mmCIF file of C-alpha atoms in Angstrom:
data_model
loop_
_atom_site.group_PDB
_atom_site.id
_atom_site.type_symbol
_atom_site.label_atom_id
_atom_site.label_comp_id
_atom_site.label_asym_id
_atom_site.label_seq_id
_atom_site.Cartn_x
_atom_site.Cartn_y
_atom_site.Cartn_z
ATOM 1 C CA UNK A 1145 0.025 -0.066 -0.009
ATOM 2 C CA UNK A 1146 1.368 3.479 -0.908
ATOM 3 C CA UNK A 1147 0.498 6.342 1.138
ATOM 4 C CA UNK A 1148 1.023 9.875 -0.516
ATOM 5 C CA UNK A 1149 1.652 12.892 1.874
ATOM 6 C CA UNK A 1150 -0.673 15.061 0.124
ATOM 7 C CA UNK A 1151 -3.703 13.001 -0.072
ATOM 8 C CA UNK A 1152 -3.231 11.936 3.640
ATOM 9 C CA UNK A 1153 -2.920 15.724 4.677
ATOM 10 C CA UNK A 1154 -6.348 16.177 2.753
ATOM 11 C CA UNK A 1155 -8.213 13.619 4.252
ATOM 12 C CA UNK A 1156 -7.055 14.784 7.685
ATOM 13 C CA UNK A 1157 -8.340 18.318 6.785
ATOM 14 C CA UNK A 1158 -11.495 16.769 5.828
ATOM 15 C CA UNK A 1159 -11.869 14.655 8.776
ATOM 16 C CA UNK A 1160 -11.100 17.940 10.800
ATOM 17 C CA UNK A 1161 -14.000 19.713 9.244
ATOM 18 C CA UNK A 1162 -16.608 16.735 9.691
ATOM 19 C CA UNK A 1163 -15.624 15.775 13.357
ATOM 20 C CA UNK A 1164 -14.703 19.247 14.418
ATOM 21 C CA UNK A 1165 -17.157 18.820 17.763
ATOM 22 C CA UNK A 1166 -15.415 15.605 18.469
ATOM 23 C CA UNK A 1167 -12.163 17.065 18.126
ATOM 24 C CA UNK A 1168 -13.024 19.602 20.846
ATOM 25 C CA UNK A 1169 -14.326 17.548 23.193
ATOM 26 C CA UNK A 1170 -11.444 14.981 23.211
ATOM 27 C CA UNK A 1171 -9.367 17.876 23.483
ATOM 28 C CA UNK A 1172 -10.689 18.817 26.299
ATOM 29 C CA UNK A 1173 -10.318 14.909 27.534
ATOM 30 C CA UNK A 1174 -6.915 14.539 26.569
ATOM 31 C CA UNK A 1175 -5.058 17.970 26.952
ATOM 32 C CA UNK A 1176 -7.008 20.521 28.957
ATOM 33 C CA UNK A 1177 -7.989 18.278 31.944
ATOM 34 C CA UNK A 1178 -4.473 16.557 32.457
ATOM 35 C CA UNK A 1179 -3.245 19.892 31.731
ATOM 36 C CA UNK A 1180 -5.086 21.193 34.713
ATOM 37 C CA UNK A 1181 -4.037 18.115 37.069
ATOM 38 C CA UNK A 1182 -0.746 18.590 36.337
ATOM 39 C CA UNK A 1183 -0.653 22.464 37.113
ATOM 40 C CA UNK A 1184 -2.305 21.397 40.603
ATOM 41 C CA UNK A 1185 0.664 19.710 41.364
ATOM 42 C CA UNK A 1186 3.766 22.039 42.378
ATOM 43 C CA UNK A 1187 6.377 19.850 41.241
ATOM 44 C CA UNK A 1188 4.908 19.133 37.684
ATOM 45 C CA UNK A 1189 4.052 22.621 37.268
ATOM 46 C CA UNK A 1190 5.753 24.707 34.227
ATOM 47 C CA UNK A 1191 7.450 26.862 36.612
ATOM 48 C CA UNK A 1192 9.034 24.227 38.612
ATOM 49 C CA UNK A 1193 10.132 22.312 35.490
ATOM 50 C CA UNK A 1194 11.883 25.441 34.074
ATOM 51 C CA UNK A 1195 13.332 26.331 37.490
ATOM 52 C CA UNK A 1196 14.944 22.721 37.629
ATOM 53 C CA UNK A 1197 16.229 23.364 33.941
ATOM 54 C CA UNK A 1198 17.849 26.708 34.509
ATOM 55 C CA UNK A 1199 19.087 25.948 37.984
ATOM 56 C CA UNK A 1200 19.404 22.449 38.843
ATOM 57 C CA UNK A 1201 21.723 22.841 41.700
ATOM 58 C CA UNK A 1202 19.217 25.218 43.709
ATOM 59 C CA UNK A 1203 16.291 23.396 43.150
ATOM 60 C CA UNK A 1204 14.832 20.684 45.713
ATOM 61 C CA UNK A 1205 11.952 18.273 45.847
ATOM 62 C CA UNK A 1206 9.097 18.158 48.689
ATOM 63 C CA UNK A 1207 7.479 15.338 49.507
ATOM 64 C CA UNK A 1208 6.761 11.803 48.171
ATOM 65 C CA UNK A 1209 7.783 11.015 44.410
ATOM 66 C CA UNK A 1210 4.966 8.731 44.641
ATOM 67 C CA UNK A 1211 2.298 11.445 44.089
ATOM 68 C CA UNK A 1212 3.496 13.081 41.123
ATOM 69 C CA UNK A 1213 4.218 9.833 39.391
ATOM 70 C CA UNK A 1214 0.431 8.600 40.022
ATOM 71 C CA UNK A 1215 -0.584 11.691 38.927
ATOM 72 C CA UNK A 1216 1.413 11.369 35.684
ATOM 73 C CA UNK A 1217 -0.015 7.872 35.059
ATOM 74 C CA UNK A 1218 -3.663 9.170 35.535
ATOM 75 C CA UNK A 1219 -2.436 12.033 32.617
ATOM 76 C CA UNK A 1220 -0.802 9.532 30.267
ATOM 77 C CA UNK A 1221 -4.004 7.187 30.511
ATOM 78 C CA UNK A 1222 -6.523 10.067 29.955
ATOM 79 C CA UNK A 1223 -4.377 11.262 26.903
ATOM 80 C CA UNK A 1224 -3.996 7.492 25.363
ATOM 81 C CA UNK A 1225 -7.700 7.112 26.085
ATOM 82 C CA UNK A 1226 -8.898 10.499 24.196
ATOM 83 C CA UNK A 1227 -7.014 9.583 21.416
ATOM 84 C CA UNK A 1228 -8.145 6.114 20.759
ATOM 85 C CA UNK A 1229 -11.717 7.461 21.255
ATOM 86 C CA UNK A 1230 -11.291 10.451 18.992
ATOM 87 C CA UNK A 1231 -9.523 7.938 16.345
ATOM 88 C CA UNK A 1232 -12.484 5.676 17.046
ATOM 89 C CA UNK A 1233 -14.923 8.766 16.089
ATOM 90 C CA UNK A 1234 -13.032 9.575 13.080
ATOM 91 C CA UNK A 1235 -12.928 6.561 11.500
ATOM 92 C CA UNK A 1236 -15.637 3.588 12.853
ATOM 93 C CA UNK A 1237 -18.021 3.119 10.039
ATOM 94 C CA UNK A 1238 -21.054 3.966 12.604
ATOM 95 C CA UNK A 1239 -20.213 6.177 15.466
ATOM 96 C CA UNK A 1240 -22.124 4.976 18.711
ATOM 97 C CA UNK A 1241 -21.904 8.248 20.751
ATOM 98 C CA UNK A 1242 -19.249 10.021 22.975
ATOM 99 C CA UNK A 1243 -20.311 7.393 26.119
ATOM 100 C CA UNK A 1244 -19.356 4.230 24.158
ATOM 101 C CA UNK A 1245 -16.209 5.953 22.414
ATOM 102 C CA UNK A 1246 -14.969 7.027 25.681
ATOM 103 C CA UNK A 1247 -15.119 3.429 27.014
ATOM 104 C CA UNK A 1248 -13.388 1.908 24.038
ATOM 105 C CA UNK A 1249 -10.835 4.528 24.333
ATOM 106 C CA UNK A 1250 -10.175 4.158 28.091
ATOM 107 C CA UNK A 1251 -9.594 0.423 27.834
ATOM 108 C CA UNK A 1252 -7.981 0.436 24.548
ATOM 109 C CA UNK A 1253 -5.885 3.390 25.032
ATOM 110 C CA UNK A 1254 -4.408 1.730 28.263
ATOM 111 C CA UNK A 1255 -3.427 -1.045 25.971
ATOM 112 C CA UNK A 1256 -1.785 1.160 23.352
ATOM 113 C CA UNK A 1257 -0.151 2.842 26.376
ATOM 114 C CA UNK A 1258 1.452 -0.037 27.996
ATOM 115 C CA UNK A 1259 2.348 -1.675 24.547
ATOM 116 C CA UNK A 1260 4.032 1.785 23.592
ATOM 117 C CA UNK A 1261 6.324 2.132 26.568
ATOM 118 C CA UNK A 1262 7.280 -1.662 26.667
ATOM 119 C CA UNK A 1263 8.156 -1.459 23.107
ATOM 120 C CA UNK A 1264 10.146 2.295 23.302
ATOM 121 C CA UNK A 1265 11.952 0.786 26.334
ATOM 122 C CA UNK A 1266 12.986 -2.278 24.832
ATOM 123 C CA UNK A 1267 14.348 -0.015 21.795
ATOM 124 C CA UNK A 1268 15.983 2.167 24.084
ATOM 125 C CA UNK A 1269 17.810 -0.484 26.120
ATOM 126 C CA UNK A 1270 18.792 -2.294 22.814
ATOM 127 C CA UNK A 1271 20.243 0.614 21.193
ATOM 128 C CA UNK A 1272 22.187 1.990 24.497
ATOM 129 C CA UNK A 1273 23.485 -1.251 25.105
ATOM 130 C CA UNK A 1274 26.246 -1.315 22.495
ATOM 131 C CA UNK A 1275 27.360 2.572 23.660
ATOM 132 C CA UNK A 1276 27.130 1.253 27.422
ATOM 133 C CA UNK A 1277 29.704 -1.594 26.321
ATOM 134 C CA UNK A 1278 32.276 0.147 24.279
ATOM 135 C CA UNK A 1279 32.235 3.575 25.861
ATOM 136 C CA UNK A 1280 30.838 3.073 29.465
ATOM 137 C CA UNK A 1281 27.715 4.979 31.000
ATOM 138 C CA UNK A 1282 29.660 8.002 32.054
ATOM 139 C CA UNK A 1283 30.898 8.590 28.859
ATOM 140 C CA UNK A 1284 27.541 8.049 26.793
ATOM 141 C CA UNK A 1285 25.638 10.370 29.371
ATOM 142 C CA UNK A 1286 28.159 13.356 28.865
ATOM 143 C CA UNK A 1287 26.812 16.058 27.030
ATOM 144 C CA UNK A 1288 28.523 17.916 23.847
ATOM 145 C CA UNK A 1289 30.816 15.034 23.551
ATOM 146 C CA UNK A 1290 31.260 13.393 19.625
ATOM 147 C CA UNK A 1291 29.580 10.132 21.334
ATOM 148 C CA UNK A 1292 26.537 11.889 22.603
ATOM 149 C CA UNK A 1293 26.008 13.939 19.632
ATOM 150 C CA UNK A 1294 26.070 10.561 17.512
ATOM 151 C CA UNK A 1295 23.853 9.037 19.969
ATOM 152 C CA UNK A 1296 21.283 11.694 20.079
ATOM 153 C CA UNK A 1297 21.420 12.131 16.013
ATOM 154 C CA UNK A 1298 20.732 8.283 15.942
ATOM 155 C CA UNK A 1299 17.947 8.384 18.478
ATOM 156 C CA UNK A 1300 16.424 11.513 16.397
ATOM 157 C CA UNK A 1301 16.474 9.450 12.950
ATOM 158 C CA UNK A 1302 15.504 6.649 14.778
ATOM 159 C CA UNK A 1303 12.516 7.729 16.265
ATOM 160 C CA UNK A 1304 11.353 9.577 13.236
ATOM 161 C CA UNK A 1305 11.412 6.059 11.123
ATOM 162 C CA UNK A 1306 9.476 4.227 14.046
ATOM 163 C CA UNK A 1307 7.227 6.965 14.111
ATOM 164 C CA UNK A 1308 6.375 6.613 10.290
ATOM 165 C CA UNK A 1309 6.436 2.956 10.610
ATOM 166 C CA UNK A 1310 4.142 2.557 13.680
ATOM 167 C CA UNK A 1311 1.788 5.856 13.142
ATOM 168 C CA UNK A 1312 -1.375 3.704 12.090
ATOM 169 C CA UNK A 1313 -1.249 1.790 15.092
ATOM 170 C CA UNK A 1314 -4.157 3.712 16.694
ATOM 171 C CA UNK A 1315 -6.097 4.141 13.661
ATOM 172 C CA UNK A 1316 -5.927 0.834 12.648
ATOM 173 C CA UNK A 1317 -7.014 -0.060 16.226
ATOM 174 C CA UNK A 1318 -10.067 2.258 16.224
ATOM 175 C CA UNK A 1319 -11.119 1.524 12.621
ATOM 176 C CA UNK A 1320 -11.758 -1.728 13.551
ATOM 177 C CA UNK A 1321 -12.453 -1.424 17.123
ATOM 178 C CA UNK A 1322 -9.455 -3.684 18.338
ATOM 179 C CA UNK A 1323 -8.617 -3.608 22.003
ATOM 180 C CA UNK A 1324 -4.940 -5.094 21.504
ATOM 181 C CA UNK A 1325 -2.207 -3.285 19.827
ATOM 182 C CA UNK A 1326 -0.367 -6.236 18.507
ATOM 183 C CA UNK A 1327 -2.279 -7.157 15.080
ATOM 184 C CA UNK A 1328 -2.668 -3.244 14.483
ATOM 185 C CA UNK A 1329 1.272 -3.328 14.844
ATOM 186 C CA UNK A 1330 1.355 -5.663 12.166
ATOM 187 C CA UNK A 1331 -1.149 -3.749 9.958
ATOM 188 C CA UNK A 1332 0.569 -0.531 10.460
ATOM 189 C CA UNK A 1333 3.913 -1.790 9.374
ATOM 190 C CA UNK A 1334 2.462 -3.558 6.305
ATOM 191 C CA UNK A 1335 0.471 -0.357 5.191
ATOM 192 C CA UNK A 1336 3.691 1.760 5.812
ATOM 193 C CA UNK A 1337 6.123 -0.528 3.907
ATOM 194 C CA UNK A 1338 6.260 1.136 0.479
ATOM 195 C CA UNK A 1339 6.314 4.815 1.647
ATOM 196 C CA UNK A 1340 8.169 4.542 4.538
ATOM 197 C CA UNK A 1341 11.096 6.793 3.520
ATOM 198 C CA UNK A 1342 8.564 9.426 2.476
ATOM 199 C CA UNK A 1343 6.537 9.173 6.022
ATOM 200 C CA UNK A 1344 10.072 9.467 7.575
ATOM 201 C CA UNK A 1345 10.674 12.886 5.971
ATOM 202 C CA UNK A 1346 7.345 14.014 7.091
ATOM 203 C CA UNK A 1347 7.812 12.938 10.559
ATOM 204 C CA UNK A 1348 11.447 13.951 10.805
ATOM 205 C CA UNK A 1349 10.661 17.673 9.855
ATOM 206 C CA UNK A 1350 7.446 17.630 12.183
ATOM 207 C CA UNK A 1351 9.604 16.355 14.943
ATOM 208 C CA UNK A 1352 12.221 19.258 14.308
ATOM 209 C CA UNK A 1353 9.690 21.872 14.146
ATOM 210 C CA UNK A 1354 8.146 20.669 17.209
ATOM 211 C CA UNK A 1355 10.937 20.467 19.112
ATOM 212 C CA UNK A 1356 12.232 23.886 17.783
ATOM 213 C CA UNK A 1357 8.806 25.432 18.930
ATOM 214 C CA UNK A 1358 9.082 23.872 22.494
ATOM 215 C CA UNK A 1359 12.553 25.118 23.029
ATOM 216 C CA UNK A 1360 11.421 28.582 21.674
ATOM 217 C CA UNK A 1361 8.441 28.404 24.252
ATOM 218 C CA UNK A 1362 10.720 27.088 26.996
ATOM 219 C CA UNK A 1363 13.336 29.897 26.618
ATOM 220 C CA UNK A 1364 10.572 32.838 26.224
ATOM 221 C CA UNK A 1365 8.815 31.416 29.383
ATOM 222 C CA UNK A 1366 12.154 31.071 31.205
ATOM 223 C CA UNK A 1367 13.036 34.643 30.275
ATOM 224 C CA UNK A 1368 9.603 35.682 31.584
ATOM 225 C CA UNK A 1369 10.227 33.752 35.131
ATOM 226 C CA UNK A 1370 13.581 35.491 35.456
ATOM 227 C CA UNK A 1371 12.198 38.826 34.883
ATOM 228 C CA UNK A 1372 10.414 38.422 38.289
ATOM 229 C CA UNK A 1373 7.479 40.509 39.099
ATOM 230 C CA UNK A 1374 7.828 42.742 36.264
ATOM 231 C CA UNK A 1375 6.995 40.177 34.027
ATOM 232 C CA UNK A 1376 5.002 37.937 36.510
ATOM 233 C CA UNK A 1377 1.725 38.578 34.572
ATOM 234 C CA UNK A 1378 3.185 37.404 31.226
ATOM 235 C CA UNK A 1379 4.835 34.461 32.799
ATOM 236 C CA UNK A 1380 1.249 33.285 34.246
ATOM 237 C CA UNK A 1381 -0.447 34.154 30.601
ATOM 238 C CA UNK A 1382 2.243 31.849 28.953
ATOM 239 C CA UNK A 1383 0.481 28.788 30.591
ATOM 240 C CA UNK A 1384 -2.647 29.446 27.890
ATOM 241 C CA UNK A 1385 0.382 29.724 25.252
ATOM 242 C CA UNK A 1386 1.309 26.184 26.205
ATOM 243 C CA UNK A 1387 -2.131 24.987 26.512
ATOM 244 C CA UNK A 1388 -2.910 26.119 22.855
ATOM 245 C CA UNK A 1389 0.284 24.611 21.470
ATOM 246 C CA UNK A 1390 -0.260 21.004 23.285
ATOM 247 C CA UNK A 1391 -3.903 21.159 21.708
ATOM 248 C CA UNK A 1392 -2.509 21.884 18.525
ATOM 249 C CA UNK A 1393 0.108 19.127 18.672
ATOM 250 C CA UNK A 1394 -2.842 16.664 20.193
ATOM 251 C CA UNK A 1395 -4.941 17.661 16.833
ATOM 252 C CA UNK A 1396 -1.862 17.189 14.682
ATOM 253 C CA UNK A 1397 -0.954 13.672 16.514
ATOM 254 C CA UNK A 1398 -4.529 12.345 15.899
ATOM 255 C CA UNK A 1399 -5.696 13.814 12.779
ATOM 256 C CA UNK A 1400 -2.362 13.015 10.361
ATOM 257 C CA UNK A 1401 -2.295 9.308 11.296
ATOM 258 C CA UNK A 1402 -5.835 9.144 10.438
ATOM 259 C CA UNK A 1403 -5.555 10.956 6.999
ATOM 260 C CA UNK A 1404 -2.676 8.605 6.356
ATOM 261 C CA UNK A 1405 -4.888 5.521 7.233
ATOM 262 C CA UNK A 1406 -7.532 6.660 5.157
ATOM 263 C CA UNK A 1407 -5.336 7.513 2.016
ATOM 264 C CA UNK A 1408 -3.295 3.818 2.755
ATOM 265 C CA UNK A 1409 -6.942 2.553 1.930
ATOM 266 C CA UNK A 1410 -6.426 3.626 -1.837
ATOM 267 C CA UNK A 1411 -3.094 2.067 -2.566
ATOM 268 C CA UNK A 1412 -2.112 -1.789 -3.360
ATOM 269 C CA UNK A 1413 -0.723 -4.497 -1.536
ATOM 270 C CA UNK A 1414 2.949 -4.419 -0.006
ATOM 271 C CA UNK A 1415 4.600 -7.216 1.862
ATOM 272 C CA UNK A 1416 3.932 -7.939 5.512
ATOM 273 C CA UNK A 1417 7.428 -6.666 6.628
ATOM 274 C CA UNK A 1418 9.954 -4.618 4.826
#
């Protein structure tokens, strides 16, 4: 099956126009609600994260780490559940309503989350093993060294390639109403085989642009925090900017794979693994 980027993006725009109410509803569930929950935890607030990044030697954690980790787990489950629920709304032949979509999304989203964490943990472990054996863990963690730069470059390229090959897992699960991601993994690998380098270029460019925007927002927010009372109101307003950014990121992360999935249905056959 061949996926044309232009056609996939056109399908994504069409889906956004047809299902804008569902898109807004699941943005609230998957982005706005977790954003508010995280903002309620001082350790996980954007100000605390920026303070840790700017001056880690002066930052001290207070209390137990179990609470923030528990909250992060809840937010991750809400995010993945909203993504699967939205993919179901976009791609199911017959919509069964928000309640059924949310129930499906929470169950399928949990499987999607666990499988993704296990897969990328395994990939990360296998990739880091040669570096640890050849140069040692300390040299691998050192910043600015040729080894660290090479490792980061390799991880960036690999993450874009894996993102291209596995981008259809969620849409494949939701379109068929599946609760497990294993068969969807195989289907995504099969559907993206012929167009993998085209998709790789797209996701590499997307990751670079998103990373640059995040860095820009971090720098701007950090500058406003350092400014103290003079920029306090502007720093508080940055929370709204972050929320808008993550809502836009969520929309792209769901709509584009859904568009690629629909575009892949018009292609020919391909080998299961390539």
